[in-house]
PDB file of C-alpha atoms in Angstrom:
ATOM      1  CA  MET A   1      -0.002  -0.001   0.000  1.00 42.00           C
ATOM      2  CA  VAL A   2       1.398   3.371  -1.053  1.00 43.00           C
ATOM      3  CA  VAL A   3       0.051   6.456   0.664  1.00 42.00           C
ATOM      4  CA  PRO A   4       0.965   9.817  -0.934  1.00 44.00           C
ATOM      5  CA  VAL A   5       0.584  12.465   1.735  1.00 43.00           C
ATOM      6  CA  PHE A   6       2.132  15.523   0.195  1.00 50.00           C
ATOM      7  CA  ARG A   7       2.642  16.898  -3.308  1.00 55.00           C
ATOM      8  CA  TRP A   8       4.575  20.082  -3.896  1.00 52.00           C
ATOM      9  CA  SER A   9       4.489  21.797  -7.275  1.00 54.00           C
ATOM     10  CA  CYS A  10       7.566  23.875  -7.905  1.00 53.00           C
ATOM     11  CA  PRO A  11       6.765  27.580  -8.355  1.00 49.00           C
ATOM     12  CA  GLY A  12       8.201  29.733 -11.080  1.00 46.00           C
ATOM     13  CA  PRO A  13      11.216  31.955 -10.433  1.00 39.00           C
ATOM     14  CA  GLU A  14       9.109  35.118 -10.228  1.00 37.00           C
ATOM     15  CA  THR A  15       6.916  33.986  -7.357  1.00 36.00           C
ATOM     16  CA  SER A  16       9.320  34.062  -4.430  1.00 34.00           C
ATOM     17  CA  ILE A  17      12.410  35.744  -3.057  1.00 30.00           C
ATOM     18  CA  LEU A  18      15.942  34.448  -2.548  1.00 33.00           C
ATOM     19  CA  PRO A  19      16.154  32.512   0.713  1.00 35.00           C
ATOM     20  CA  SER A  20      18.690  33.424   3.344  1.00 33.00           C
ATOM     21  CA  LEU A  21      20.952  30.455   2.561  1.00 34.00           C
ATOM     22  CA  PHE A  22      22.060  32.248  -0.613  1.00 35.00           C
ATOM     23  CA  ARG A  23      24.146  35.387  -0.510  1.00 32.00           C
ATOM     24  CA  THR A  24      22.641  38.202  -2.531  1.00 31.00           C
ATOM     25  CA  ASN A  25      25.862  40.103  -3.170  1.00 35.00           C
ATOM     26  CA  PRO A  26      26.154  40.356  -6.994  1.00 33.00           C
ATOM     27  CA  SER A  27      29.840  39.516  -6.763  1.00 33.00           C
ATOM     28  CA  THR A  28      28.913  35.963  -5.736  1.00 34.00           C
ATOM     29  CA  ILE A  29      27.160  35.255  -9.027  1.00 32.00           C
ATOM     30  CA  ASP A  30      29.175  33.142 -11.409  1.00 37.00           C
ATOM     31  CA  GLN A  31      28.319  34.516 -14.871  1.00 34.00           C
ATOM     32  CA  SER A  32      29.720  31.465 -16.657  1.00 37.00           C
ATOM     33  CA  ASN A  33      27.136  28.940 -15.523  1.00 37.00           C
ATOM     34  CA  GLY A  34      24.314  31.053 -14.107  1.00 34.00           C
ATOM     35  CA  PHE A  35      24.476  29.854 -10.539  1.00 33.00           C
ATOM     36  CA  LEU A  36      25.509  31.422  -7.285  1.00 32.00           C
ATOM     37  CA  THR A  37      28.936  30.748  -5.865  1.00 31.00           C
ATOM     38  CA  VAL A  38      27.999  30.473  -2.231  1.00 33.00           C
ATOM     39  CA  GLY A  39      29.282  29.286   1.110  1.00 33.00           C
ATOM     40  CA  TYR A  40      27.441  26.615   3.086  1.00 33.00           C
ATOM     41  CA  GLY A  41      27.893  24.921   6.413  1.00 35.00           C
ATOM     42  CA  SER A  42      29.914  21.765   6.616  1.00 36.00           C
ATOM     43  CA  CYS A  43      28.329  18.438   5.713  1.00 39.00           C
ATOM     44  CA  MET A  44      29.411  14.859   6.235  1.00 43.00           C
ATOM     45  CA  ALA A  45      30.327  13.334   2.915  1.00 43.00           C
ATOM     46  CA  SER A  46      33.079  11.431   1.216  1.00 50.00           C
ATOM     47  CA  SER A  47      34.868  12.544  -1.939  1.00 59.00           C
ATOM     48  CA  THR A  48      33.002  15.216  -3.875  1.00 71.00           C
ATOM     49  CA  ASP A  49      34.996  14.997  -7.118  1.00 78.00           C
ATOM     50  CA  PHE A  50      31.733  14.336  -8.950  1.00 82.00           C
ATOM     51  CA  LEU A  51      30.571  17.915  -8.379  1.00 86.00           C
ATOM     52  CA  LYS A  52      30.733  20.399 -11.229  1.00 82.00           C
ATOM     53  CA  PHE A  53      32.874  23.524 -11.129  1.00 82.00           C
ATOM     54  CA  ASP A  54      31.407  25.960  -8.554  1.00 81.00           C
ATOM     55  CA  GLU A  55      28.627  23.503  -7.684  1.00 87.00           C
ATOM     56  CA  GLN A  56      27.962  23.774  -3.955  1.00 89.00           C
ATOM     57  CA  VAL A  57      26.452  21.208  -1.588  1.00 92.00           C
ATOM     58  CA  VAL A  58      23.409  22.388   0.358  1.00 93.00           C
ATOM     59  CA  LYS A  59      22.494  19.160   2.149  1.00 94.00           C
ATOM     60  CA  VAL A  60      23.533  15.497   2.316  1.00 94.00           C
ATOM     61  CA  VAL A  61      21.027  12.853   3.442  1.00 95.00           C
ATOM     62  CA  TRP A  62      21.858   9.242   4.199  1.00 95.00           C
ATOM     63  CA  PRO A  63      18.793   6.987   3.808  1.00 96.00           C
ATOM     64  CA  SER A  64      17.441   5.418   6.985  1.00 96.00           C
ATOM     65  CA  ILE A  65      16.832   1.693   7.422  1.00 96.00           C
ATOM     66  CA  ALA A  66      13.290   2.419   6.180  1.00 96.00           C
ATOM     67  CA  ALA A  67      14.708   2.422   2.632  1.00 96.00           C
ATOM     68  CA  TRP A  68      14.962  -1.405   2.732  1.00 96.00           C
ATOM     69  CA  ARG A  69      12.306  -4.084   3.048  1.00 96.00           C
ATOM     70  CA  LEU A  70      13.725  -5.567   6.260  1.00 96.00           C
ATOM     71  CA  GLY A  71      13.918  -2.088   7.767  1.00 97.00           C
ATOM     72  CA  ARG A  72      10.267  -1.428   6.911  1.00 97.00           C
ATOM     73  CA  TRP A  73       9.317  -4.785   8.460  1.00 97.00           C
ATOM     74  CA  ILE A  74      11.092  -3.679  11.638  1.00 97.00           C
ATOM     75  CA  GLY A  75       9.125  -0.428  11.455  1.00 97.00           C
ATOM     76  CA  ARG A  76       5.799  -2.267  11.186  1.00 97.00           C
ATOM     77  CA  ILE A  77       6.554  -4.449  14.208  1.00 97.00           C
ATOM     78  CA  TRP A  78       7.852  -1.446  16.157  1.00 96.00           C
ATOM     79  CA  GLY A  79       4.751   0.583  15.310  1.00 96.00           C
ATOM     80  CA  ARG A  80       2.447  -2.164  16.595  1.00 95.00           C
ATOM     81  CA  ALA A  81       4.489  -2.436  19.780  1.00 96.00           C
ATOM     82  CA  LEU A  82       4.290   1.307  20.380  1.00 94.00           C
ATOM     83  CA  ALA A  83       0.505   1.137  20.005  1.00 95.00           C
ATOM     84  CA  ARG A  84       0.308  -1.465  22.786  1.00 94.00           C
ATOM     85  CA  GLY A  85       2.182   0.633  25.308  1.00 94.00           C
ATOM     86  CA  PRO A  86       5.651   1.219  26.750  1.00 93.00           C
ATOM     87  CA  VAL A  87       6.107  -2.283  28.195  1.00 94.00           C
ATOM     88  CA  ALA A  88       5.448  -3.970  24.865  1.00 94.00           C
ATOM     89  CA  ALA A  89       7.668  -1.411  23.133  1.00 94.00           C
ATOM     90  CA  PHE A  90      10.513  -2.154  25.563  1.00 94.00           C
ATOM     91  CA  PHE A  91      10.487  -5.921  25.015  1.00 95.00           C
ATOM     92  CA  VAL A  92       9.919  -5.733  21.266  1.00 96.00           C
ATOM     93  CA  GLY A  93      12.649  -3.101  20.945  1.00 94.00           C
ATOM     94  CA  PHE A  94      15.059  -5.365  22.816  1.00 95.00           C
ATOM     95  CA  PHE A  95      14.593  -8.114  20.219  1.00 95.00           C
ATOM     96  CA  LEU A  96      14.469  -5.783  17.198  1.00 96.00           C
ATOM     97  CA  ALA A  97      17.641  -3.871  18.076  1.00 96.00           C
ATOM     98  CA  PRO A  98      20.101  -6.456  16.652  1.00 96.00           C
ATOM     99  CA  LEU A  99      18.150  -6.619  13.376  1.00 96.00           C
ATOM    100  CA  ALA A 100      17.997  -2.825  13.156  1.00 96.00           C
ATOM    101  CA  ALA A 101      21.753  -2.627  13.771  1.00 96.00           C
ATOM    102  CA  LEU A 102      22.354  -5.201  11.028  1.00 95.00           C
ATOM    103  CA  VAL A 103      20.365  -3.182   8.475  1.00 95.00           C
ATOM    104  CA  TYR A 104      21.991   0.064   9.662  1.00 94.00           C
ATOM    105  CA  PHE A 105      25.533  -1.178   9.067  1.00 93.00           C
ATOM    106  CA  TRP A 106      24.606  -3.103   5.909  1.00 92.00           C
ATOM    107  CA  ARG A 107      23.545   0.175   4.281  1.00 91.00           C
ATOM    108  CA  LEU A 108      27.069   1.539   4.882  1.00 90.00           C
ATOM    109  CA  ARG A 109      28.836  -1.006   2.673  1.00 89.00           C
ATOM    110  CA  PRO A 110      31.847   0.821   1.149  1.00 88.00           C
ATOM    111  CA  LYS A 111      31.073   0.067  -2.496  1.00 87.00           C
ATOM    112  CA  ARG A 112      27.249   0.209  -2.313  1.00 88.00           C
ATOM    113  CA  CYS A 113      26.393   2.824   0.295  1.00 92.00           C
ATOM    114  CA  ARG A 114      24.098   5.527  -1.069  1.00 93.00           C
ATOM    115  CA  ARG A 115      23.314   9.073  -0.043  1.00 94.00           C
ATOM    116  CA  TYR A 116      21.364  11.958  -1.494  1.00 96.00           C
ATOM    117  CA  PHE A 117      23.034  15.265  -2.333  1.00 95.00           C
ATOM    118  CA  VAL A 118      21.115  18.507  -2.701  1.00 95.00           C
ATOM    119  CA  THR A 119      23.254  21.104  -4.505  1.00 93.00           C
ATOM    120  CA  ASN A 120      22.605  24.513  -6.014  1.00 91.00           C
ATOM    121  CA  GLU A 121      22.270  22.836  -9.427  1.00 91.00           C
ATOM    122  CA  ARG A 122      20.598  19.450  -8.928  1.00 93.00           C
ATOM    123  CA  ILE A 123      19.644  16.493  -6.725  1.00 95.00           C
ATOM    124  CA  LEU A 124      21.994  13.516  -6.958  1.00 95.00           C
ATOM    125  CA  VAL A 125      22.060   9.915  -5.799  1.00 95.00           C
ATOM    126  CA  VAL A 126      25.698   9.063  -5.053  1.00 94.00           C
ATOM    127  CA  GLU A 127      26.990   5.543  -4.491  1.00 93.00           C
ATOM    128  CA  GLY A 128      30.182   4.256  -2.901  1.00 90.00           C
ATOM    129  CA  ILE A 129      32.690   5.863  -0.583  1.00 86.00           C
ATOM    130  CA  LEU A 130      34.590   7.384  -3.506  1.00 85.00           C
ATOM    131  CA  GLY A 131      31.395   8.891  -4.833  1.00 87.00           C
ATOM    132  CA  ARG A 132      29.813   7.832  -8.124  1.00 90.00           C
ATOM    133  CA  VAL A 133      26.679   9.563  -9.411  1.00 93.00           C
ATOM    134  CA  VAL A 134      24.081   6.932 -10.325  1.00 93.00           C
ATOM    135  CA  GLU A 135      21.026   9.179 -10.704  1.00 94.00           C
ATOM    136  CA  GLU A 136      20.421  12.916 -10.878  1.00 94.00           C
ATOM    137  CA  ALA A 137      17.782  15.527 -11.651  1.00 94.00           C
ATOM    138  CA  PRO A 138      18.624  19.197 -12.368  1.00 93.00           C
ATOM    139  CA  TRP A 139      16.413  21.866 -10.811  1.00 93.00           C
ATOM    140  CA  SER A 140      15.421  23.134 -14.243  1.00 90.00           C
ATOM    141  CA  ARG A 141      13.576  19.851 -14.923  1.00 91.00           C
ATOM    142  CA  ILE A 142      11.904  19.332 -11.557  1.00 93.00           C
ATOM    143  CA  THR A 143       8.250  20.375 -11.403  1.00 93.00           C
ATOM    144  CA  GLY A 144       7.057  18.681  -8.223  1.00 93.00           C
ATOM    145  CA  MET A 145       7.832  16.402  -5.285  1.00 94.00           C
ATOM    146  CA  GLU A 146       5.703  13.846  -3.514  1.00 95.00           C
ATOM    147  CA  ILE A 147       6.113  12.245  -0.104  1.00 95.00           C
ATOM    148  CA  VAL A 148       5.117   8.571  -0.207  1.00 96.00           C
ATOM    149  CA  ILE A 149       4.848   6.682   3.093  1.00 96.00           C
ATOM    150  CA  LEU A 150       5.225   2.920   2.767  1.00 96.00           C
ATOM    151  CA  PRO A 151       4.030   0.539   5.489  1.00 96.00           C
ATOM    152  CA  GLY A 152       6.533   0.559   8.362  1.00 96.00           C
ATOM    153  CA  GLN A 153       8.123   3.883   7.502  1.00 97.00           C
ATOM    154  CA  ALA A 154       5.912   6.116   9.665  1.00 95.00           C
ATOM    155  CA  ALA A 155       7.069   4.467  12.903  1.00 95.00           C
ATOM    156  CA  LEU A 156      10.679   5.130  11.846  1.00 96.00           C
ATOM    157  CA  GLY A 157      10.048   8.785  10.974  1.00 95.00           C
ATOM    158  CA  ALA A 158      10.899   8.333   7.300  1.00 96.00           C
ATOM    159  CA  ALA A 159       9.297   8.272   3.863  1.00 97.00           C
ATOM    160  CA  ASP A 160      10.130   7.952   0.173  1.00 97.00           C
ATOM    161  CA  VAL A 161      10.373  11.077  -1.980  1.00 96.00           C
ATOM    162  CA  HIS A 162       9.296  10.963  -5.611  1.00 96.00           C
ATOM    163  CA  ILE A 163      10.613  13.757  -7.832  1.00 95.00           C
ATOM    164  CA  TYR A 164       8.570  14.707 -10.894  1.00 95.00           C
ATOM    165  CA  GLU A 165       9.098  16.270 -14.272  1.00 93.00           C
ATOM    166  CA  GLY A 166       5.551  16.949 -15.319  1.00 91.00           C
ATOM    167  CA  ASP A 167       3.611  13.756 -14.634  1.00 91.00           C
ATOM    168  CA  ARG A 168       6.681  11.522 -14.855  1.00 94.00           C
ATOM    169  CA  VAL A 169       8.751  10.399 -11.888  1.00 95.00           C
ATOM    170  CA  VAL A 170      12.396  11.117 -12.751  1.00 95.00           C
ATOM    171  CA  LEU A 171      13.960  10.262  -9.387  1.00 96.00           C
ATOM    172  CA  ARG A 172      13.007   8.184  -6.326  1.00 96.00           C
ATOM    173  CA  LEU A 173      14.698   8.708  -2.978  1.00 97.00           C
ATOM    174  CA  PRO A 174      13.806   5.846  -0.585  1.00 97.00           C
ATOM    175  CA  GLY A 175      13.879   6.178   3.198  1.00 96.00           C
ATOM    176  CA  VAL A 176      14.414   9.928   3.707  1.00 97.00           C
ATOM    177  CA  SER A 177      14.386  10.871   7.401  1.00 95.00           C
ATOM    178  CA  PHE A 178      12.891  14.216   8.500  1.00 94.00           C
ATOM    179  CA  VAL A 179      11.304  14.301   5.082  1.00 95.00           C
ATOM    180  CA  GLU A 180       9.385  17.557   5.488  1.00 94.00           C
ATOM    181  CA  ASN A 181      12.622  19.397   6.322  1.00 94.00           C
ATOM    182  CA  PHE A 182      14.209  17.825   3.256  1.00 95.00           C
ATOM    183  CA  ILE A 183      11.354  19.051   1.061  1.00 95.00           C
ATOM    184  CA  ARG A 184      11.660  22.577   2.463  1.00 94.00           C
ATOM    185  CA  VAL A 185      15.397  22.662   1.734  1.00 94.00           C
ATOM    186  CA  CYS A 186      14.737  21.496  -1.829  1.00 94.00           C
ATOM    187  CA  GLN A 187      12.012  24.077  -2.319  1.00 93.00           C
ATOM    188  CA  ARG A 188      14.171  26.981  -1.152  1.00 93.00           C
ATOM    189  CA  THR A 189      17.171  25.803  -3.137  1.00 93.00           C
ATOM    190  CA  GLN A 190      15.223  25.454  -6.370  1.00 92.00           C
ATOM    191  CA  GLN A 191      13.514  28.813  -5.947  1.00 91.00           C
ATOM    192  CA  ALA A 192      16.862  30.508  -5.498  1.00 90.00           C
ATOM    193  CA  CYS A 193      18.371  28.628  -8.425  1.00 87.00           C
ATOM    194  CA  LEU A 194      15.541  29.600 -10.780  1.00 86.00           C
ATOM    195  CA  MET A 195      15.591  33.217  -9.653  1.00 87.00           C
ATOM    196  CA  VAL A 196      19.322  33.545 -10.265  1.00 84.00           C
ATOM    197  CA  ALA A 197      18.986  31.965 -13.719  1.00 80.00           C
ATOM    198  CA  SER A 198      16.104  34.316 -14.531  1.00 82.00           C
ATOM    199  CA  SER A 199      18.054  37.357 -13.316  1.00 83.00           C
ATOM    200  CA  LEU A 200      21.085  36.475 -15.403  1.00 80.00           C
ATOM    201  CA  LYS A 201      18.888  35.929 -18.465  1.00 79.00           C
ATOM    202  CA  ARG A 202      17.375  39.412 -18.049  1.00 81.00           C
ATOM    203  CA  GLN A 203      20.854  40.935 -17.677  1.00 82.00           C
ATOM    204  CA  ALA A 204      22.014  39.235 -20.879  1.00 79.00           C
ATOM    205  CA  SER A 205      18.994  40.420 -22.906  1.00 71.00           C
TER     206      SER A 205
END
């Protein structure tokens, strides 16, 4: 059962203002590629050689155990235990902890570990410690996002994110924790990206 609970349609560049995470000093605009050259806080990541020139990382998200079937099964059992009260949750949690730890460390396999990068140009799915881009979607193509909660994910505080171009899903991000915060970061980043591109286009005309 798939339960979509949120759909965000990306606004045009003229409908909002630059968010505070972007500097508005004109000297920070890189005229060569139409994007801001900005400074961000530090983020935990491995090699970032896959980034383009002047591409800046806004956020890095590692998928939770809810991205995998066994993790979602753990979430379903944990959710039922929570509904029965703290005593049931304590005993069930005691038995589920080793399984949860197994899934947690399995997702960190050096050659197969995945994480999601939000940059000022695109959203990327990066695999492996050395960093290899396996999927991506530039902000110029993204028209909407949808939060999809699979069974077992709610109890773990996670959900899948589907990224749309028109009516077509171009990217799926399984098991995103704090998903509403992730959506807000994406929304602000895309709005700023589109506004900068629009401003540079007007300057060139």
